[in-house]
DNA sequence: AAAAAAC
């Protein structure tokens, strides 16, 4: 079972953990609301969301009111009960107590809120993953993380969750998530967001970014009366929009957000492509406060007028630098600037990523109003629970070399189970053929890439997480944000062309304070990456092979997009600060793999990225 | 040049 952060401190056990996220449970809300024992009678869809016209409006009894006020003292929700009788369902509040009594038993029983803390997917044999080296988590290192903050009137950071009191319901969810102490990015970002300031935040992979923007959004929505829903309108008016670059990441964010908002009455819905739209439409019709979406499906919903953005008060872009890169920018701009979303300044905008190139910062500033820049850097200066290795491997030798690595991995697997190995390749075809080759050579592998069906993608992720196929061949679809516990080894079979992608990829391992290994196959084709890679590894106190250093000097073009500035400093930099200086040098932010999350520096210096059971909230 | 993201 999971252990809490506190447990992991006490036990110095940073290996046993489980994520709460599971593709199947998230994407399958219908299943979650399936009939269960003791549940009131089924209400057909056409009768849902209608106040029973022949009956008086649902007015909570005084007992129920006090329950509501217990849920969110001082947040104004307690007095809002009667507002919710008018067609806007607040299933959490109405069904908070076991589903009987209260308003839920009358008109909302059909949408009893499934408990997001029960993970049907958690069939993984956790014990099989135990027993890795435990170095303990040193919370003192926590205080040493370099932080750069710029902007006007920056709110004070907090150091405990008690200081971020968002009401008893949310506090209870914090406890259920086993969060003991906010992570550095949470300590700074949450007060900034609660002060209603726009934010651009850079923090390592696995550093708790999702929670950092979810908690303030949920708290803000709970404070306001729920927006009235037009009767008869099939348009949904979410108050918060969270965009992410891949479907699986949206699924994961949704899963997390559901935990944070459980029994708060705040409804979270996810919408993404590749899955039947009808179920998503039904979820939207039931009411949505927070919409988590990928851009394409959202545009579809906007064009169908099934979603309007006119009530958006919170906009969050996860993996914001990816969302604003060449492939995504027009679509994002369209959603943010050319639909009916309130302008910047009229909404609160929050951008999060582990990497933030300065030119992307410049683009992003279009969306922001008087924002605060926050960079949470690495812990301490050194060592390596994640070992980064680079090996010179010709394309023709890659497969046999991979086989050697996996063999070694198998030997090292705990309890006879093979440790999870995530293999990144450059192309979808390459992923297919490598998966096939691995399989016919007796290695249980699966793959995830954009040409597979959504079902196949989610199945692959499940099968990998469960250990059924401990090798996952992936394109960059899996490079960002995904919280896959127990990944012991990330292999860059093909290196990416962009160092930021490398940073995100290797951030899939070394999570939650576990040790991790990242191996890259480098050859002539990757010469443009030599210099940034060598610099990155040096910053991470990794051993840089002599030949790579040579390569960096002699074979890579000077400067260029991949060039990082700032040398050994931890790198976080607000582009506004050096916009007066010349253009090229100053500013990419690299917050990436350096810190606690990936473990490269952090884990050994203690902070370790967290703990078992916390992990899934950590990106 | 590739990947991702709607039907």
Coordinates of C-alpha atoms (C1' of nucleotides) in Angstrom, one line a residue:
Chain A
X1 CA 0.0 0.0 0.0
X2 CA 1.0 3.5 -0.1
X3 CA 3.0 5.2 2.5
X4 CA 2.7 8.9 3.3
X5 CA 5.3 11.4 2.9
X6 CA 5.7 11.4 6.7
X7 CA 6.0 7.7 6.6
X8 CA 8.7 7.9 4.1
X9 CA 10.6 10.3 6.2
X10 CA 10.2 8.0 9.2
X11 CA 11.0 4.9 7.3
X12 CA 13.5 6.4 5.1
X13 CA 11.6 4.5 2.5
X14 CA 11.3 6.4 -0.7
X15 CA 10.7 3.5 -2.9
X16 CA 7.3 2.2 -2.1
X17 CA 4.7 4.3 -3.6
X18 CA 1.8 4.3 -5.9
X19 CA 0.2 6.9 -8.0
X20 CA -3.4 7.5 -7.6
X21 CA -3.8 8.2 -11.3
X22 CA -5.0 5.6 -13.5
X23 CA -6.1 6.0 -17.0
X24 CA -9.0 3.7 -16.7
X25 CA -10.6 5.2 -13.7
X26 CA -10.3 8.7 -15.0
X27 CA -11.6 8.2 -18.5
X28 CA -14.4 6.2 -17.4
X29 CA -16.7 8.3 -15.4
X30 CA -19.7 6.4 -16.4
X31 CA -18.2 3.3 -14.8
X32 CA -17.7 5.4 -11.6
X33 CA -21.2 6.3 -11.4
X34 CA -22.5 2.8 -12.1
X35 CA -25.0 1.5 -9.7
X36 CA -23.7 0.4 -6.4
X37 CA -25.2 -1.1 -3.3
X38 CA -27.4 1.2 -1.3
X39 CA -27.7 3.7 -4.0
X40 CA -31.0 5.4 -4.7
X41 CA -32.9 4.7 -7.8
X42 CA -31.7 5.4 -11.2
X43 CA -32.9 8.6 -12.9
X44 CA -32.9 8.6 -16.6
X45 CA -30.9 11.2 -18.4
X46 CA -33.8 13.2 -19.7
X47 CA -35.0 13.8 -16.1
X48 CA -31.6 14.8 -14.8
X49 CA -30.6 18.3 -14.0
X50 CA -34.2 19.3 -13.8
X51 CA -35.6 20.6 -10.6
X52 CA -38.6 18.4 -10.0
X53 CA -41.2 20.8 -11.1
X54 CA -44.0 19.2 -9.1
X55 CA -42.0 19.4 -6.0
X56 CA -40.8 22.3 -4.0
X57 CA -37.3 23.3 -4.8
X58 CA -34.7 21.5 -2.9
X59 CA -34.0 23.4 0.3
X60 CA -31.5 22.0 2.6
X61 CA -32.6 21.3 6.1
X62 CA -30.8 23.1 8.8
X63 CA -28.8 20.0 9.5
X64 CA -27.7 19.9 5.9
X65 CA -26.8 23.6 6.0
X66 CA -24.5 23.0 8.9
X67 CA -23.0 20.2 7.0
X68 CA -22.3 22.5 4.2
X69 CA -20.8 25.1 6.4
X70 CA -18.6 22.4 7.9
X71 CA -17.5 21.6 4.4
X72 CA -16.3 25.1 3.8
X73 CA -16.3 27.4 6.7
X74 CA -16.0 31.0 5.9
X75 CA -16.1 30.4 2.2
X76 CA -19.6 31.4 1.6
X77 CA -20.6 28.1 0.4
X78 CA -22.8 27.4 3.4
X79 CA -25.2 30.0 2.5
X80 CA -25.3 29.0 -1.1
X81 CA -27.3 25.9 -0.7
X82 CA -30.5 27.1 -2.2
X83 CA -28.8 28.4 -5.3
X84 CA -28.0 25.0 -6.2
X85 CA -31.5 23.9 -6.5
X86 CA -31.9 25.6 -9.8
X87 CA -30.4 23.1 -12.1
X88 CA -26.8 23.4 -11.2
X89 CA -25.8 20.2 -9.6
X90 CA -23.2 20.2 -6.9
X91 CA -22.9 16.5 -6.4
X92 CA -20.1 16.7 -3.9
X93 CA -22.0 18.8 -1.5
X94 CA -25.2 17.0 -2.0
X95 CA -23.8 13.6 -1.6
X96 CA -21.0 14.2 0.7
X97 CA -22.2 11.8 3.4
X98 CA -22.7 8.4 2.1
X99 CA -25.4 9.4 -0.2
X100 CA -28.4 9.3 2.0
X101 CA -30.0 12.3 3.7
X102 CA -29.3 15.8 2.6
X103 CA -30.1 17.1 -0.8
X104 CA -28.5 14.4 -2.6
X105 CA -31.1 11.9 -1.8
X106 CA -33.7 13.9 -3.6
X107 CA -32.4 15.2 -6.9
X108 CA -28.8 14.4 -7.2
X109 CA -28.6 10.9 -6.2
X110 CA -27.9 9.8 -9.7
X111 CA -24.7 11.6 -9.8
X112 CA -23.2 10.6 -6.5
X113 CA -19.6 11.6 -6.7
X114 CA -17.4 8.6 -7.1
X115 CA -14.6 8.4 -4.7
X116 CA -11.5 9.4 -6.5
X117 CA -9.3 8.0 -3.8
X118 CA -10.2 4.4 -4.5
X119 CA -8.0 3.3 -7.3
X120 CA -9.4 0.4 -9.2
X121 CA -6.2 0.1 -11.1
X122 CA -4.1 -0.3 -8.1
X123 CA -3.5 -4.0 -8.6
X124 CA 0.2 -3.4 -9.0
X125 CA 2.2 -5.6 -6.7
X126 CA 3.7 -2.8 -4.7
X127 CA 5.9 -5.1 -2.8
X128 CA 7.6 -6.1 -6.0
X129 CA 8.8 -2.6 -6.2
X130 CA 10.0 -2.2 -2.7
X131 CA 13.4 -2.8 -1.5
X132 CA 15.2 -0.3 -3.5
X133 CA 17.9 1.6 -1.7
X134 CA 16.5 4.1 0.7
X135 CA 18.4 7.2 1.5
X136 CA 15.8 9.0 3.4
X137 CA 14.4 12.4 2.8
X138 CA 16.2 15.4 4.3
X139 CA 13.7 18.1 4.7
X140 CA 16.4 20.7 5.5
X141 CA 17.4 20.6 1.9
X142 CA 13.9 21.8 1.3
X143 CA 14.9 25.2 2.5
X144 CA 17.9 25.4 0.3
X145 CA 16.2 25.3 -3.0
X146 CA 17.1 28.4 -4.9
X147 CA 14.0 30.4 -5.8
X148 CA 13.8 33.3 -8.2
X149 CA 10.8 35.5 -8.0
X150 CA 10.1 38.6 -9.9
X151 CA 7.2 40.9 -10.3
X152 CA 5.4 43.5 -8.3
X153 CA 4.2 43.0 -4.7
X154 CA 5.0 39.3 -4.5
X155 CA 2.9 37.7 -1.8
X156 CA 4.7 35.9 1.0
X157 CA 5.3 32.2 0.7
X158 CA 3.7 29.8 3.2
X159 CA 5.3 26.8 4.7
X160 CA 2.4 24.7 5.8
X161 CA -0.9 23.6 4.3
X162 CA -2.6 25.0 7.4
X163 CA -1.7 28.5 6.2
X164 CA -3.5 27.6 2.9
X165 CA -6.8 26.9 4.5
X166 CA -9.3 26.4 1.8
X167 CA -12.0 24.9 4.0
X168 CA -12.5 21.6 5.7
X169 CA -13.4 19.7 2.5
X170 CA -10.2 20.7 0.8
X171 CA -8.2 20.2 3.9
X172 CA -9.6 16.7 4.2
X173 CA -8.5 16.0 0.6
X174 CA -5.0 17.2 1.4
X175 CA -5.0 14.7 4.2
X176 CA -6.4 12.0 1.9
X177 CA -3.6 12.7 -0.6
X178 CA -1.2 12.3 2.3
X179 CA 0.4 15.7 1.6
X180 CA 2.2 16.7 4.8
X181 CA 3.9 19.8 3.7
X182 CA 3.6 21.8 0.5
X183 CA 6.4 21.5 -2.0
X184 CA 8.5 24.5 -2.8
X185 CA 6.6 25.4 -5.9
X186 CA 3.4 25.0 -4.0
X187 CA 4.6 27.2 -1.1
X188 CA 5.2 30.1 -3.4
X189 CA 2.7 29.6 -6.1
X190 CA -0.4 29.0 -4.0
X191 CA -0.2 32.4 -2.1
X192 CA 0.5 34.2 -5.4
X193 CA -2.5 32.6 -7.0
X194 CA -4.7 33.1 -4.0
X195 CA -3.8 36.8 -4.2
X196 CA -5.4 36.6 -7.7
X197 CA -2.1 37.3 -9.5
X198 CA -1.1 35.9 -12.8
X199 CA 1.8 33.6 -12.7
X200 CA 4.5 32.1 -14.8
X201 CA 6.0 29.2 -12.9
X202 CA 9.0 27.0 -13.7
X203 CA 9.6 24.0 -11.5
X204 CA 11.1 20.7 -12.0
X205 CA 9.4 17.7 -13.3
X206 CA 7.5 16.0 -10.5
X207 CA 7.4 19.0 -8.2
X208 CA 3.8 19.3 -7.5
X209 CA 2.7 21.7 -10.1
X210 CA -0.8 20.3 -10.7
X211 CA -1.7 20.8 -7.0
X212 CA -0.1 24.2 -7.1
X213 CA -2.7 25.5 -9.6
X214 CA -5.6 23.2 -8.7
X215 CA -5.9 24.2 -5.1
X216 CA -6.3 28.0 -5.7
X217 CA -8.7 27.3 -8.5
X218 CA -10.9 25.1 -6.4
X219 CA -10.7 27.5 -3.5
X220 CA -11.7 30.4 -5.8
X221 CA -14.6 28.6 -7.2
X222 CA -15.9 27.6 -3.8
X223 CA -15.9 31.2 -2.7
X224 CA -18.1 32.4 -5.5
X225 CA -21.6 31.4 -5.9
X226 CA -21.9 28.8 -8.7
X227 CA -22.6 30.4 -12.0
X228 CA -26.2 30.1 -13.0
X229 CA -26.8 27.7 -15.7
X230 CA -29.2 28.7 -18.5
X231 CA -32.2 26.5 -18.3
X232 CA -32.5 24.5 -21.4
X233 CA -29.2 25.5 -22.7
X234 CA -26.9 22.7 -23.7
X235 CA -23.9 25.0 -23.4
X236 CA -21.6 24.5 -20.5
X237 CA -19.9 27.5 -18.8
X238 CA -16.9 26.4 -16.9
X239 CA -15.2 28.9 -14.6
X240 CA -11.8 27.3 -15.0
X241 CA -10.0 25.9 -18.0
X242 CA -6.9 23.7 -17.8
X243 CA -5.2 22.9 -21.0
X244 CA -2.5 20.3 -21.6
X245 CA -0.7 19.1 -24.6
X246 CA -1.5 15.4 -24.5
X247 CA -4.6 13.4 -23.8
X248 CA -3.0 11.2 -21.2
X249 CA -1.8 14.3 -19.4
X250 CA -5.3 15.8 -19.4
X251 CA -6.6 12.5 -18.0
X252 CA -4.0 12.6 -15.3
X253 CA -4.7 16.2 -14.4
X254 CA -8.4 15.4 -14.2
X255 CA -7.8 12.5 -11.9
X256 CA -5.7 14.7 -9.6
X257 CA -8.2 17.6 -9.7
X258 CA -11.0 15.2 -8.8
X259 CA -9.1 14.3 -5.6
X260 CA -8.5 17.8 -4.6
X261 CA -12.1 18.8 -5.2
X262 CA -13.8 15.7 -3.8
X263 CA -16.9 16.7 -1.8
X264 CA -16.3 20.4 -2.3
X265 CA -19.1 20.5 -4.9
X266 CA -16.7 21.7 -7.5
X267 CA -17.2 19.7 -10.6
X268 CA -14.2 18.7 -12.8
X269 CA -14.8 17.4 -16.3
X270 CA -12.2 16.2 -18.8
X271 CA -12.5 16.4 -22.6
X272 CA -10.0 15.1 -25.1
X273 CA -9.9 13.6 -28.6
X274 CA -9.8 10.0 -29.7
X275 CA -12.6 9.1 -27.3
X276 CA -16.3 9.1 -27.9
X277 CA -17.5 12.6 -27.5
X278 CA -21.0 11.7 -26.3
X279 CA -19.9 10.7 -22.8
X280 CA -17.9 13.9 -22.5
X281 CA -21.0 15.9 -23.6
X282 CA -23.1 14.2 -21.0
X283 CA -20.6 15.0 -18.3
X284 CA -20.6 18.6 -19.5
X285 CA -24.3 18.8 -19.4
X286 CA -24.3 17.7 -15.8
X287 CA -22.4 20.8 -15.0
X288 CA -18.7 21.7 -15.1
X289 CA -16.7 24.2 -13.0
X290 CA -13.3 23.1 -14.0
X291 CA -12.7 21.9 -17.6
X292 CA -9.6 20.0 -18.3
X293 CA -9.0 19.6 -22.0
X294 CA -6.7 19.1 -24.9
X295 CA -6.9 21.9 -27.5
X296 CA -8.4 20.0 -30.4
X297 CA -11.4 18.6 -28.6
X298 CA -12.0 21.9 -26.9
X299 CA -12.1 23.7 -30.2
X300 CA -14.6 21.1 -31.4
X301 CA -16.8 21.7 -28.3
X302 CA -16.6 25.5 -28.7
X303 CA -17.6 25.2 -32.4
X304 CA -20.5 23.1 -31.4
X305 CA -21.4 25.7 -28.8
X306 CA -21.4 23.0 -26.2
X307 CA -18.9 24.9 -24.2
X308 CA -18.6 28.7 -23.8
X309 CA -15.6 30.3 -22.2
X310 CA -17.3 33.5 -21.3
X311 CA -17.4 32.6 -17.6
X312 CA -13.7 31.6 -17.4
X313 CA -12.1 33.2 -14.4
X314 CA -9.1 30.9 -14.3
X315 CA -6.9 29.7 -17.2
X316 CA -4.1 27.3 -16.6
X317 CA -1.7 26.0 -19.2
X318 CA 0.2 23.0 -18.1
X319 CA 3.5 22.3 -19.9
X320 CA 3.0 25.9 -21.0
X321 CA 6.1 26.1 -23.2
X322 CA 4.9 23.1 -25.2
X323 CA 1.5 24.7 -25.5
X324 CA 3.0 27.8 -27.0
X325 CA 5.5 26.2 -29.3
X326 CA 5.1 26.2 -33.0
X327 CA 2.8 23.3 -33.3
X328 CA 0.3 24.5 -30.7
X329 CA 0.5 28.3 -30.6
X330 CA -2.1 29.2 -33.2
X331 CA -4.6 26.9 -31.7
X332 CA -4.0 28.1 -28.2
X333 CA -4.1 31.7 -29.3
X334 CA -7.4 31.0 -31.0
X335 CA -8.9 29.5 -27.8
X336 CA -7.5 32.2 -25.5
X337 CA -7.8 35.3 -27.7
X338 CA -10.4 34.6 -30.3
X339 CA -13.2 32.9 -28.6
X340 CA -15.3 34.4 -25.8
X341 CA -12.9 34.1 -23.0
X342 CA -12.5 37.2 -20.8
X343 CA -9.4 39.2 -21.6
X344 CA -6.2 39.0 -19.6
X345 CA -6.6 41.0 -16.4
X346 CA -10.3 40.0 -16.4
X347 CA -9.3 36.4 -15.7
X348 CA -6.4 34.8 -13.8
X349 CA -3.8 33.1 -16.0
X350 CA -1.3 30.6 -14.7
X351 CA 1.4 29.0 -16.8
X352 CA 3.4 26.1 -15.5
X353 CA 6.3 24.1 -17.0
X354 CA 9.7 22.7 -16.1
X355 CA 11.3 24.4 -19.0
X356 CA 10.6 27.9 -20.3
X357 CA 12.7 29.2 -23.2
X358 CA 12.8 32.9 -23.3
X359 CA 11.2 33.2 -26.7
X360 CA 8.3 31.3 -25.3
X361 CA 8.2 33.5 -22.3
X362 CA 7.8 36.4 -24.6
X363 CA 4.9 34.8 -26.4
X364 CA 3.3 33.8 -23.1
X365 CA 3.4 37.3 -21.8
X366 CA 0.6 38.1 -24.3
X367 CA -1.7 36.1 -22.1
X368 CA -0.6 37.5 -18.8
X369 CA -1.4 40.6 -16.8
X370 CA 1.2 42.1 -14.4
X371 CA 2.4 38.6 -13.7
X372 CA 4.8 37.1 -11.2
X373 CA 7.6 35.0 -12.5
X374 CA 8.5 32.1 -10.2
X375 CA 11.4 29.7 -10.7
X376 CA 12.1 27.0 -8.2
X377 CA 15.5 25.6 -8.8
X378 CA 17.4 22.6 -7.9
X379 CA 18.2 21.4 -4.5
X380 CA 21.7 21.9 -3.3
X381 CA 24.3 21.4 -6.0
X382 CA 24.8 17.8 -6.5
X383 CA 24.4 14.3 -6.8
X384 CA 22.7 11.7 -8.4
X385 CA 20.0 9.5 -7.5
X386 CA 19.4 9.8 -11.2
X387 CA 22.4 8.7 -13.1
X388 CA 22.6 10.2 -16.5
X389 CA 24.7 8.3 -19.0
X390 CA 25.5 8.9 -22.6
X391 CA 26.8 6.2 -24.8
X392 CA 28.1 6.5 -28.3
X393 CA 25.9 4.0 -30.3
X394 CA 25.6 3.8 -34.0
X395 CA 22.1 3.5 -35.3
X396 CA 22.9 0.0 -36.5
X397 CA 24.0 -1.1 -33.0
X398 CA 21.1 0.4 -31.1
X399 CA 19.0 -2.6 -30.9
X400 CA 21.6 -5.0 -29.6
X401 CA 22.8 -2.4 -27.2
X402 CA 19.3 -1.9 -26.0
X403 CA 19.0 -5.6 -25.5
X404 CA 22.1 -5.6 -23.3
X405 CA 20.7 -2.8 -21.2
X406 CA 17.4 -4.6 -20.7
X407 CA 19.1 -7.8 -19.8
X408 CA 21.1 -5.9 -17.1
X409 CA 17.9 -4.3 -16.0
X410 CA 16.2 -7.7 -15.7
X411 CA 19.0 -9.0 -13.5
X412 CA 18.5 -5.9 -11.2
X413 CA 14.8 -6.1 -11.0
X414 CA 13.5 -6.5 -7.5
X415 CA 11.8 -9.6 -6.5
X416 CA 12.3 -11.2 -9.9
X417 CA 10.2 -8.5 -11.5
X418 CA 11.7 -6.5 -14.2
X419 CA 12.0 -2.9 -13.4
X420 CA 10.1 -0.6 -15.6
X421 CA 12.0 0.7 -18.6
X422 CA 10.7 3.6 -20.7
X423 CA 12.3 3.8 -24.2
X424 CA 12.0 7.0 -26.2
X425 CA 12.2 6.9 -29.9
X426 CA 11.9 9.6 -32.5
X427 CA 9.1 8.4 -34.7
X428 CA 5.9 6.5 -34.5
X429 CA 7.1 4.0 -37.0
X430 CA 10.2 3.6 -35.1
X431 CA 8.1 2.9 -32.0
X432 CA 6.1 0.3 -33.7
X433 CA 9.0 -1.6 -35.2
X434 CA 11.1 -1.5 -32.0
X435 CA 8.1 -2.7 -30.0
X436 CA 7.7 -5.6 -32.5
X437 CA 11.3 -6.4 -32.4
X438 CA 11.4 -6.5 -28.6
X439 CA 8.4 -8.7 -28.5
X440 CA 9.7 -11.3 -31.0
X441 CA 12.9 -11.3 -29.0
X442 CA 11.1 -12.3 -25.9
X443 CA 10.9 -8.9 -24.2
X444 CA 7.4 -8.0 -23.0
X445 CA 7.0 -4.5 -24.5
X446 CA 4.2 -2.3 -25.6
X447 CA 4.2 1.2 -27.1
X448 CA 2.5 4.5 -27.0
X449 CA 2.4 7.0 -29.8
X450 CA 0.0 9.2 -31.7
X451 CA -0.9 6.7 -34.4
X452 CA -2.3 4.2 -31.9
X453 CA -5.9 4.4 -31.0
X454 CA -6.7 6.1 -27.8
X455 CA -7.8 2.8 -26.3
X456 CA -4.5 1.3 -27.3
X457 CA -2.7 4.2 -25.8
X458 CA -4.4 4.0 -22.5
X459 CA -4.1 0.3 -22.4
X460 CA -0.4 0.5 -23.1
X461 CA 0.0 2.9 -20.2
X462 CA -2.0 0.7 -17.9
X463 CA -0.1 -2.4 -18.9
X464 CA 3.2 -0.6 -18.4
X465 CA 2.3 0.8 -15.0
X466 CA 1.1 -2.6 -13.8
X467 CA 4.3 -4.3 -14.8
X468 CA 2.5 -6.6 -17.3
X469 CA 4.7 -5.1 -20.0
X470 CA 7.6 -3.6 -18.2
X471 CA 9.0 -2.1 -21.3
X472 CA 7.2 0.9 -22.9
X473 CA 8.4 2.2 -26.2
X474 CA 7.2 5.8 -26.6
X475 CA 7.4 8.9 -28.7
X476 CA 7.4 12.3 -27.2
X477 CA 3.7 11.9 -26.5
X478 CA 4.9 10.4 -23.2
X479 CA 7.7 12.8 -22.6
X480 CA 5.9 15.3 -20.5
X481 CA 4.0 15.4 -17.3
X482 CA 3.0 11.8 -17.1
X483 CA 3.5 10.4 -13.6
X484 CA 4.4 6.8 -14.0
X485 CA 5.6 5.3 -10.8
X486 CA 8.5 2.9 -10.6
X487 CA 10.2 3.8 -13.9
X488 CA 13.7 2.8 -13.1
X489 CA 15.3 3.5 -16.4
X490 CA 14.6 6.0 -19.2
X491 CA 16.5 5.1 -22.4
X492 CA 16.8 7.7 -25.1
X493 CA 17.1 5.2 -27.9
X494 CA 16.8 8.2 -30.2
X495 CA 17.8 11.5 -28.6
X496 CA 15.5 14.4 -29.2
X497 CA 16.7 17.5 -31.0
X498 CA 15.7 19.8 -28.3
X499 CA 17.4 19.7 -24.9
X500 CA 14.2 20.7 -23.2
X501 CA 12.6 17.5 -24.5
X502 CA 15.5 15.5 -23.1
X503 CA 14.9 17.2 -19.7
X504 CA 11.2 16.3 -19.8
X505 CA 11.8 12.7 -20.9
X506 CA 14.3 11.8 -18.2
X507 CA 12.0 13.4 -15.7
X508 CA 9.8 10.4 -16.1
X509 CA 12.2 8.5 -13.8
X510 CA 13.7 9.4 -10.5
X511 CA 10.4 10.5 -9.2
X512 CA 9.4 10.5 -5.6
X513 CA 12.9 10.3 -4.4
X514 CA 13.7 7.0 -6.0
X515 CA 16.9 6.5 -7.8
X516 CA 16.7 6.5 -11.5
X517 CA 18.8 5.9 -14.5
X518 CA 18.8 7.7 -17.8
X519 CA 20.7 6.4 -20.7
X520 CA 21.1 8.1 -24.0
X521 CA 22.3 6.7 -27.3
X522 CA 24.3 9.3 -29.0
X523 CA 25.8 9.4 -32.4
X524 CA 26.6 11.6 -35.4
X525 CA 23.0 12.4 -35.9
X526 CA 22.7 14.1 -32.6
X527 CA 25.6 16.5 -33.0
X528 CA 23.5 19.5 -32.4
X529 CA 22.6 18.2 -29.0
X530 CA 26.1 17.6 -27.9
X531 CA 26.8 21.0 -26.5
X532 CA 23.6 21.5 -24.6
X533 CA 23.6 18.0 -23.4
X534 CA 27.2 18.3 -22.1
X535 CA 26.3 21.5 -20.4
X536 CA 23.2 20.1 -18.9
X537 CA 25.1 17.0 -17.5
X538 CA 27.8 19.2 -16.2
X539 CA 25.3 21.3 -14.3
X540 CA 23.9 18.2 -12.9
X541 CA 27.3 17.0 -11.7
X542 CA 27.1 14.1 -14.0
X543 CA 30.1 12.5 -15.5
X544 CA 30.5 13.9 -19.0
X545 CA 32.3 11.5 -21.3
X546 CA 35.4 12.9 -22.8
X547 CA 34.3 12.3 -26.3
X548 CA 31.1 14.2 -25.7
X549 CA 32.9 17.2 -24.5
X550 CA 35.0 17.0 -27.6
X551 CA 31.9 16.8 -29.6
X552 CA 30.4 19.7 -27.9
X553 CA 33.4 21.8 -28.8
X554 CA 34.2 20.7 -32.2
X555 CA 31.0 19.5 -33.8
X556 CA 28.2 21.7 -32.6
X557 CA 27.3 25.0 -33.9
X558 CA 27.8 27.8 -31.5
X559 CA 24.9 29.3 -29.8
X560 CA 21.7 28.5 -31.4
X561 CA 18.4 27.7 -30.0
X562 CA 19.6 25.0 -27.7
X563 CA 22.1 27.2 -26.1
X564 CA 21.6 27.8 -22.5
X565 CA 22.8 30.7 -20.6
X566 CA 23.6 31.2 -17.1
X567 CA 26.1 28.5 -16.9
X568 CA 26.0 26.7 -13.6
X569 CA 23.5 28.9 -11.9
X570 CA 20.3 27.2 -11.4
X571 CA 19.0 29.0 -14.4
X572 CA 15.6 30.4 -13.6
X573 CA 15.2 33.7 -15.1
X574 CA 12.4 36.1 -15.9
X575 CA 12.9 37.2 -19.5
X576 CA 11.6 40.6 -18.5
X577 CA 14.8 41.0 -16.4
X578 CA 17.2 40.8 -19.3
X579 CA 15.0 42.0 -22.1
X580 CA 17.1 45.2 -21.9
X581 CA 20.2 43.2 -22.7
X582 CA 20.8 41.5 -26.0
X583 CA 18.5 39.0 -27.2
X584 CA 20.1 35.7 -27.5
X585 CA 21.9 35.1 -24.4
X586 CA 20.2 35.5 -21.3
X587 CA 17.2 33.7 -20.8
X588 CA 16.0 30.2 -21.3
X589 CA 14.9 28.9 -18.1
X590 CA 15.9 25.5 -17.3
X591 CA 14.2 24.2 -14.3
X592 CA 14.0 20.9 -15.6
X593 CA 15.6 17.9 -14.3
X594 CA 17.8 19.5 -11.9
X595 CA 15.9 19.3 -8.8
X596 CA 14.1 17.1 -6.4
X597 CA 11.6 15.9 -8.9
X598 CA 13.9 14.1 -11.2
X599 CA 16.2 13.3 -8.4
X600 CA 19.3 14.2 -10.3
X601 CA 20.3 16.6 -7.7
X602 CA 17.6 16.7 -5.3
X603 CA 17.2 13.2 -4.2
X604 CA 20.5 12.7 -2.8
X605 CA 20.6 16.0 -1.2
X606 CA 17.5 14.9 0.4
X607 CA 14.4 16.4 -0.8
X608 CA 13.8 13.6 -3.1
X609 CA 10.7 14.9 -4.8
X610 CA 8.3 13.6 -2.4
X611 CA 7.1 10.5 -1.5
X612 CA 5.2 7.5 -2.2
X613 CA 1.7 8.3 -2.7
X614 CA 2.3 11.9 -3.4
X615 CA 3.8 11.4 -6.6
X616 CA 0.9 11.8 -8.9
X617 CA 0.2 15.3 -7.7
X618 CA 3.7 16.3 -8.2
X619 CA 3.8 17.4 -11.7
Chain B
dA1 C1' 12.0 16.4 -39.8
dA2 C1' 8.9 14.6 -36.0
dA3 C1' 5.5 14.7 -32.7
dA4 C1' 1.2 16.3 -30.7
dA5 C1' -3.8 17.8 -31.1
dA6 C1' -10.8 17.0 -33.7
dC7 C1' -14.2 14.9 -36.5

